Structures are given as C-alpha cells and as structure tokens.
C-alpha cells in the first residue's frame, strides 16, 4: 500500500511579493498567517474587526465597508458593563458608546481603503455553524456572552455559504476588480460543537468553497485544513488544548504557503529580514565591547540597505 506523504499544492497564478497589499480575514488561522507576514515585513492588514468565524458575518462586514454604511447607536447594545456590537469581536467593545462608535467607524473606513488597494484578499472560513439572534433575526459574528436563550443555532447550507462567497467577491471587485482571492478552511477543529458536528461544518465549508471556485478562475484555494488533517495528524503538532496547531505546525503550513503563494524572488529578502530579526534579538555578553559595537554598525548598514529595497520598514 502506498502512503500519501505530501499534498501537491499548485503554484499561485498571482504570487505574493513585497509590492503586494494583503488583507486577511477569518478565524485564528488568519491571525497565524498574518503574524508570519508581519515577521517578514509584508504589507498586510489582519482582522480589523477581530476574529470572524463564519462567511455570512464576513459578507456583512464587507458589504457595510463597500457601501460606506457607518455604525450608529442602533448597532450597539449594553451588556456586562460594556457596549457591544453583534457584528464585531468583543475586543472592540468599550465602556463609552460614543468613543466606541468613533473608533469602529475609523476602523471601517480604513478597512474600506484597504479593500480598494488590496492585491490579495485571504479569506479563512472557520465554521458553518452560526447563531441567529431571535429578536433581530440576524446572524451574529459574536454572541458576547449574551444568554443562549436569545439565539437559535443553525448550520449554514452549502447553498448559503456559496451565496455568501459570491457576494463577498462581487462586492470587493466592484471597488477593486484586480484583487486576487485566496480561500482556505481553518485547520482548527470546533469541538465545542461536537466531533460529528465539527465534521459536518467543515464538510459544508469545503463543498461550498470548491463549488464556488469552479466558476471563479481569479480565486485560488490553499489547503490548510487538509495539511493539518493529513500531513500533521499526530498530536505532537497541536497546542496544549489539542485543537489549535502549535508553532511547529504553523511553521510547516507557512513553508507550504511560501513555496506555493510567494514569489521566489522574495526569498532572499525574507532570509535577510529573518537574519536581522534574529540578530536584534541576540543578547550580547559585553554590550559595550568594541566587537559588539562593530556588529551593531554592520547590522544597521544591512537594515538601511533593506529599507532602501522595501521602503520605510522598522524592526
């Protein structure tokens, strides 16, 4: 019997380079990849509204940004001594409603501008399970620890997910027709829903996503979920909760991402960025020594050379 040892990932037709502008939206995996882009000094914006798990909530945020529909007092509610919004993550909540509205509308406007200039939009789908607020009949991005009695839990159909994906791409391309979408499914299992329920959720996401991609040649798929399930199935690749990929797994997936979605011309610059970061993290035994001062001067020269190539970056 022949074992599958590696997934074949097609090289991107629109590879990422240091002139690219990236926007990443979605679950925890979007944060993980965004941190890698930060580390290597790529231009990127990650989850400005916090972690968003389901495609319907992502669709709503994008539609609001494209339409320039600002948040108002009617979009907020007071709970647990904080003002909250069902469309946003709890990290954006505040104790003052006016300050919160001012802040989230600034974030919304920046998000609109980021979408307009983005070269790549990375969408990471986390779950097909959603919560519908009974009073408003709206699917929420976050329940904010409001009583579960106020919500109905439901599983998005593949049709619903497909329609959300169509709306997401259509809305963004109405403002930015050149943007390239990269879709992926989060490798994080949502076992709080149950083992079987998690598999149903991921199956709906994958089926709907691949059905959509058959009609959209300008988008691509990165198999993060498949890499985790098939190549990294051992629990040594998981964090202590046995749900999230650990640093070793994230690095492995990132290497797959690099080889398939980043222009090889970027590799020397990425190596130089990594060298400088490691050098800056080094703690000398004798900071005042002549050899260390010479090392710092040489390092500063390399930083300035890199800044001339990449623009105003900072370490």
Coordinates of C-alpha atoms in Angstrom, one line a residue:
X1 CA 0.0 0.0 0.0
X2 CA 1.4 3.4 -1.0
X3 CA 1.0 6.1 1.7
X4 CA 0.3 9.8 0.9
X5 CA 3.3 11.7 2.2
X6 CA 2.7 15.1 0.8
X7 CA -0.1 17.2 -0.7
X8 CA 0.5 18.7 -4.1
X9 CA -0.2 22.4 -4.0
X10 CA -0.4 24.2 -7.3
X11 CA 1.7 27.3 -7.5
X12 CA -0.3 30.5 -7.4
X13 CA -1.0 32.3 -10.7
X14 CA -0.8 35.6 -8.7
X15 CA 2.1 35.1 -6.3
X16 CA 2.6 37.5 -3.4
X17 CA 5.6 39.8 -3.4
X18 CA 6.9 42.7 -1.4
X19 CA 4.8 45.2 -3.5
X20 CA 1.6 43.3 -2.6
X21 CA -1.0 44.7 -0.3
X22 CA -2.6 41.9 1.7
X23 CA -5.9 41.8 3.7
X24 CA -6.6 38.7 5.8
X25 CA -10.0 37.9 7.3
X26 CA -11.3 35.0 9.2
X27 CA -10.5 32.6 12.1
X28 CA -7.4 32.1 14.2
X29 CA -5.5 30.8 11.3
X30 CA -5.7 34.2 9.6
X31 CA -4.0 35.6 12.7
X32 CA -1.3 32.9 12.5
X33 CA -0.5 33.6 8.9
X34 CA -0.8 37.4 9.4
X35 CA 1.9 37.1 12.1
X36 CA 4.2 35.4 9.6
X37 CA 3.6 38.2 7.1
X38 CA 4.4 40.7 9.8
X39 CA 7.6 38.9 10.7
X40 CA 8.8 39.0 7.1
X41 CA 7.7 42.7 6.6
X42 CA 5.0 42.2 4.0
X43 CA 2.3 44.8 3.8
X44 CA -0.8 43.4 5.4
X45 CA -3.9 44.0 7.5
X46 CA -5.4 41.2 9.6
X47 CA -8.9 41.0 11.0
X48 CA -9.5 44.7 11.8
X49 CA -12.9 43.7 13.4
X50 CA -11.4 40.8 15.3
X51 CA -11.7 37.1 14.6
X52 CA -14.7 36.3 12.4
X53 CA -15.6 32.6 12.0
X54 CA -18.5 32.4 9.5
X55 CA -18.9 33.6 5.9
X56 CA -22.2 35.3 6.5
X57 CA -20.7 37.7 9.1
X58 CA -17.7 38.3 6.8
X59 CA -20.1 39.2 4.0
X60 CA -21.9 41.6 6.2
X61 CA -18.7 43.5 7.2
X62 CA -17.6 43.7 3.6
X63 CA -21.0 45.0 2.3
X64 CA -21.0 47.6 5.1
X65 CA -17.5 48.8 4.2
X66 CA -18.1 48.9 0.5
X67 CA -21.4 50.8 0.9
X68 CA -19.8 53.2 3.4
X69 CA -22.6 52.4 5.9
X70 CA -21.3 53.7 9.2
X71 CA -22.2 52.2 12.6
X72 CA -24.8 54.0 14.6
X73 CA -26.1 53.8 18.2
X74 CA -28.7 51.4 17.0
X75 CA -26.0 48.9 16.2
X76 CA -24.8 48.8 19.8
X77 CA -26.1 47.3 22.9
X78 CA -25.0 47.4 26.6
X79 CA -24.0 44.1 28.2
X80 CA -21.6 43.2 31.0
X81 CA -20.8 46.9 31.6
X82 CA -19.6 47.3 28.0
X83 CA -21.1 48.5 24.8
X84 CA -21.0 45.7 22.2
X85 CA -21.9 45.1 18.6
X86 CA -23.1 41.7 17.3
X87 CA -21.1 42.2 14.0
X88 CA -17.8 42.6 15.8
X89 CA -15.5 40.8 18.1
X90 CA -15.5 41.6 21.9
X91 CA -12.1 43.1 21.6
X92 CA -13.6 46.2 20.0
X93 CA -16.2 46.7 22.9
X94 CA -15.8 49.8 25.1
X95 CA -17.4 51.3 28.2
X96 CA -18.3 54.5 26.3
X97 CA -20.7 54.3 23.4
X98 CA -19.6 57.5 21.6
X99 CA -16.0 56.5 21.8
X100 CA -16.7 53.1 20.5
X101 CA -18.7 54.4 17.6
X102 CA -15.9 56.8 16.7
X103 CA -13.3 54.0 16.9
X104 CA -15.2 51.3 14.9
X105 CA -16.2 53.8 12.2
X106 CA -12.5 54.8 11.8
X107 CA -11.7 51.1 11.5
X108 CA -14.5 50.6 9.0
X109 CA -13.1 53.5 6.8
X110 CA -9.6 52.1 7.0
X111 CA -10.9 48.7 6.0
X112 CA -12.7 50.2 3.0
X113 CA -9.5 51.8 1.9
X114 CA -7.6 48.6 2.4
X115 CA -10.0 46.6 0.3
X116 CA -9.7 49.2 -2.5
X117 CA -5.9 48.9 -2.7
X118 CA -5.6 45.2 -1.8
X119 CA -3.8 42.9 -4.3
X120 CA -4.7 39.8 -2.3
X121 CA -7.6 39.1 0.0
X122 CA -7.2 35.9 2.1
X123 CA -10.4 34.5 3.5
X124 CA -10.2 31.8 6.1
X125 CA -13.5 30.1 6.9
X126 CA -13.8 28.7 10.4
X127 CA -17.2 27.2 10.8
X128 CA -20.6 26.8 9.1
X129 CA -22.4 26.8 12.5
X130 CA -23.9 30.2 13.2
X131 CA -26.1 31.8 15.8
X132 CA -29.2 33.8 14.8
X133 CA -30.4 36.5 17.1
X134 CA -34.1 35.8 17.6
X135 CA -35.2 39.4 18.1
X136 CA -33.4 40.8 15.0
X137 CA -33.3 37.6 13.0
X138 CA -29.7 38.4 12.1
X139 CA -26.8 36.0 12.1
X140 CA -24.2 37.4 14.6
X141 CA -20.4 37.3 14.4
X142 CA -20.1 37.1 18.2
X143 CA -22.7 36.4 21.0
X144 CA -20.7 38.4 23.5
X145 CA -21.8 36.0 26.3
X146 CA -25.4 37.1 25.9
X147 CA -27.8 34.3 27.1
X148 CA -28.0 31.4 24.6
X149 CA -31.8 31.6 25.0
X150 CA -31.7 34.7 22.8
X151 CA -30.2 32.8 19.9
X152 CA -31.0 29.9 17.5
X153 CA -28.1 27.8 16.4
X154 CA -28.1 26.6 12.8
X155 CA -25.9 25.0 10.3
X156 CA -25.4 27.0 7.1
X157 CA -26.2 25.0 4.0
X158 CA -23.7 24.7 1.2
X159 CA -26.0 26.9 -0.9
X160 CA -26.0 29.7 1.8
X161 CA -22.2 29.5 2.0
X162 CA -21.9 29.6 -1.8
X163 CA -24.1 32.7 -2.0
X164 CA -22.0 34.5 0.7
X165 CA -18.8 33.7 -1.2
X166 CA -20.3 35.1 -4.4
X167 CA -21.4 38.3 -2.6
X168 CA -18.1 38.7 -0.9
X169 CA -16.1 38.6 -4.1
X170 CA -18.6 40.6 -6.1
X171 CA -18.7 43.4 -3.5
X172 CA -14.9 43.7 -3.3
X173 CA -14.4 43.5 -7.1
X174 CA -17.0 46.3 -7.6
X175 CA -14.4 48.5 -5.9
X176 CA -11.2 46.7 -6.8
X177 CA -11.5 44.4 -9.9
X178 CA -7.8 43.4 -9.8
X179 CA -7.8 41.8 -6.4
X180 CA -7.0 38.1 -6.1
X181 CA -8.8 36.0 -3.5
X182 CA -7.1 33.1 -1.7
X183 CA -9.6 31.0 0.2
X184 CA -8.7 28.5 2.9
X185 CA -10.5 26.5 5.6
X186 CA -9.2 26.8 9.2
X187 CA -7.4 23.8 10.5
X188 CA -8.8 24.5 14.0
X189 CA -11.5 22.0 15.0
X190 CA -14.5 23.4 16.7
X191 CA -15.1 20.5 19.1
X192 CA -17.3 22.6 21.4
X193 CA -19.9 21.9 18.7
X194 CA -19.2 18.2 18.9
X195 CA -17.0 15.8 16.9
X196 CA -19.6 14.9 14.3
X197 CA -20.9 18.5 14.2
X198 CA -17.4 19.8 13.5
X199 CA -17.0 17.4 10.6
X200 CA -20.4 18.4 9.2
X201 CA -19.4 22.1 9.4
X202 CA -16.0 21.6 7.7
X203 CA -17.7 19.5 5.0
X204 CA -20.2 22.2 4.2
X205 CA -17.5 24.8 4.0
X206 CA -15.2 22.7 1.8
X207 CA -18.0 21.6 -0.5
X208 CA -19.4 25.1 -1.0
X209 CA -16.0 26.6 -1.4
X210 CA -14.9 24.2 -4.2
X211 CA -18.2 24.5 -5.9
X212 CA -17.8 28.3 -5.9
X213 CA -14.1 28.1 -7.1
X214 CA -15.2 26.1 -10.2
X215 CA -16.8 29.3 -11.5
X216 CA -14.1 31.7 -10.4
X217 CA -10.7 31.4 -12.1
X218 CA -9.5 34.6 -10.4
X219 CA -9.5 32.9 -7.0
X220 CA -7.5 30.1 -5.5
X221 CA -7.5 27.6 -2.7
X222 CA -4.9 26.9 -0.1
X223 CA -5.4 23.5 1.7
X224 CA -4.5 24.5 5.3
X225 CA -7.2 22.2 6.7
X226 CA -6.0 19.2 4.6
X227 CA -2.4 19.7 5.5
X228 CA -3.3 19.6 9.2
X229 CA -5.6 16.6 8.9
X230 CA -3.5 14.5 6.5
X231 CA 0.2 15.5 6.9
X232 CA 0.2 16.7 10.5
X233 CA -2.4 14.4 12.0
X234 CA -0.2 13.5 15.0
X235 CA -1.0 15.3 18.3
X236 CA 2.6 16.5 18.6
X237 CA 1.6 19.2 16.1
X238 CA -1.1 20.5 18.3
X239 CA -1.1 23.1 21.2
X240 CA -2.0 22.1 24.7
X241 CA -5.7 22.3 24.0
X242 CA -5.3 19.6 21.3
X243 CA -7.3 21.8 18.9
X244 CA -5.1 24.6 17.7
X245 CA -1.9 23.9 15.6
X246 CA 1.2 24.6 17.6
X247 CA 4.2 26.7 16.5
X248 CA 5.8 23.7 14.7
X249 CA 2.6 23.0 12.7
X250 CA 2.1 26.7 11.8
X251 CA 5.7 26.9 10.6
X252 CA 5.2 23.8 8.4
X253 CA 2.0 25.2 6.9
X254 CA 3.7 28.5 6.4
X255 CA 6.5 26.8 4.5
X256 CA 3.9 25.2 2.2
X257 CA 2.3 28.7 1.8
X258 CA 5.7 30.2 1.0
X259 CA 6.5 27.7 -1.7
X260 CA 3.1 27.9 -3.4
X261 CA 1.9 31.5 -2.9
X262 CA 5.0 33.8 -2.5
X263 CA 7.2 34.8 -5.5
X264 CA 10.6 33.1 -5.2
X265 CA 12.2 36.4 -5.9
X266 CA 11.2 37.4 -2.4
X267 CA 13.1 34.5 -0.7
X268 CA 16.5 36.3 -0.4
X269 CA 14.8 39.4 1.1
X270 CA 12.8 37.1 3.5
X271 CA 16.1 35.5 4.6
X272 CA 17.7 38.9 5.2
X273 CA 14.7 40.1 7.3
X274 CA 14.9 36.9 9.4
X275 CA 18.7 37.3 9.9
X276 CA 18.2 40.9 11.1
X277 CA 15.3 39.9 13.4
X278 CA 17.4 37.2 15.0
X279 CA 20.5 39.5 15.3
X280 CA 18.4 42.2 17.0
X281 CA 17.1 39.5 19.5
X282 CA 20.6 38.5 20.4
X283 CA 21.7 39.4 23.9
X284 CA 25.5 40.2 24.0
X285 CA 27.7 39.3 27.0
X286 CA 29.5 42.6 26.7
X287 CA 27.3 45.3 25.1
X288 CA 30.0 48.0 25.4
X289 CA 32.7 45.9 23.7
X290 CA 34.3 47.1 20.5
X291 CA 33.4 43.9 18.7
X292 CA 29.7 44.3 19.6
X293 CA 29.6 47.9 18.5
X294 CA 31.2 46.9 15.2
X295 CA 28.5 44.2 14.9
X296 CA 25.7 46.9 15.6
X297 CA 27.2 49.2 12.9
X298 CA 27.2 46.4 10.4
X299 CA 23.7 45.4 11.3
X300 CA 22.5 49.0 10.9
X301 CA 24.1 49.1 7.4
X302 CA 22.1 45.9 6.5
X303 CA 18.9 47.4 7.9
X304 CA 19.3 50.6 5.8
X305 CA 20.1 48.6 2.7
X306 CA 16.9 46.6 3.3
X307 CA 14.9 49.8 3.9
X308 CA 16.1 51.1 0.5
X309 CA 14.7 48.0 -1.1
X310 CA 11.4 47.6 0.8
X311 CA 10.6 51.1 1.8
X312 CA 10.0 52.6 5.3
X313 CA 10.0 49.4 7.4
X314 CA 11.0 49.2 11.0
X315 CA 12.3 46.5 13.3

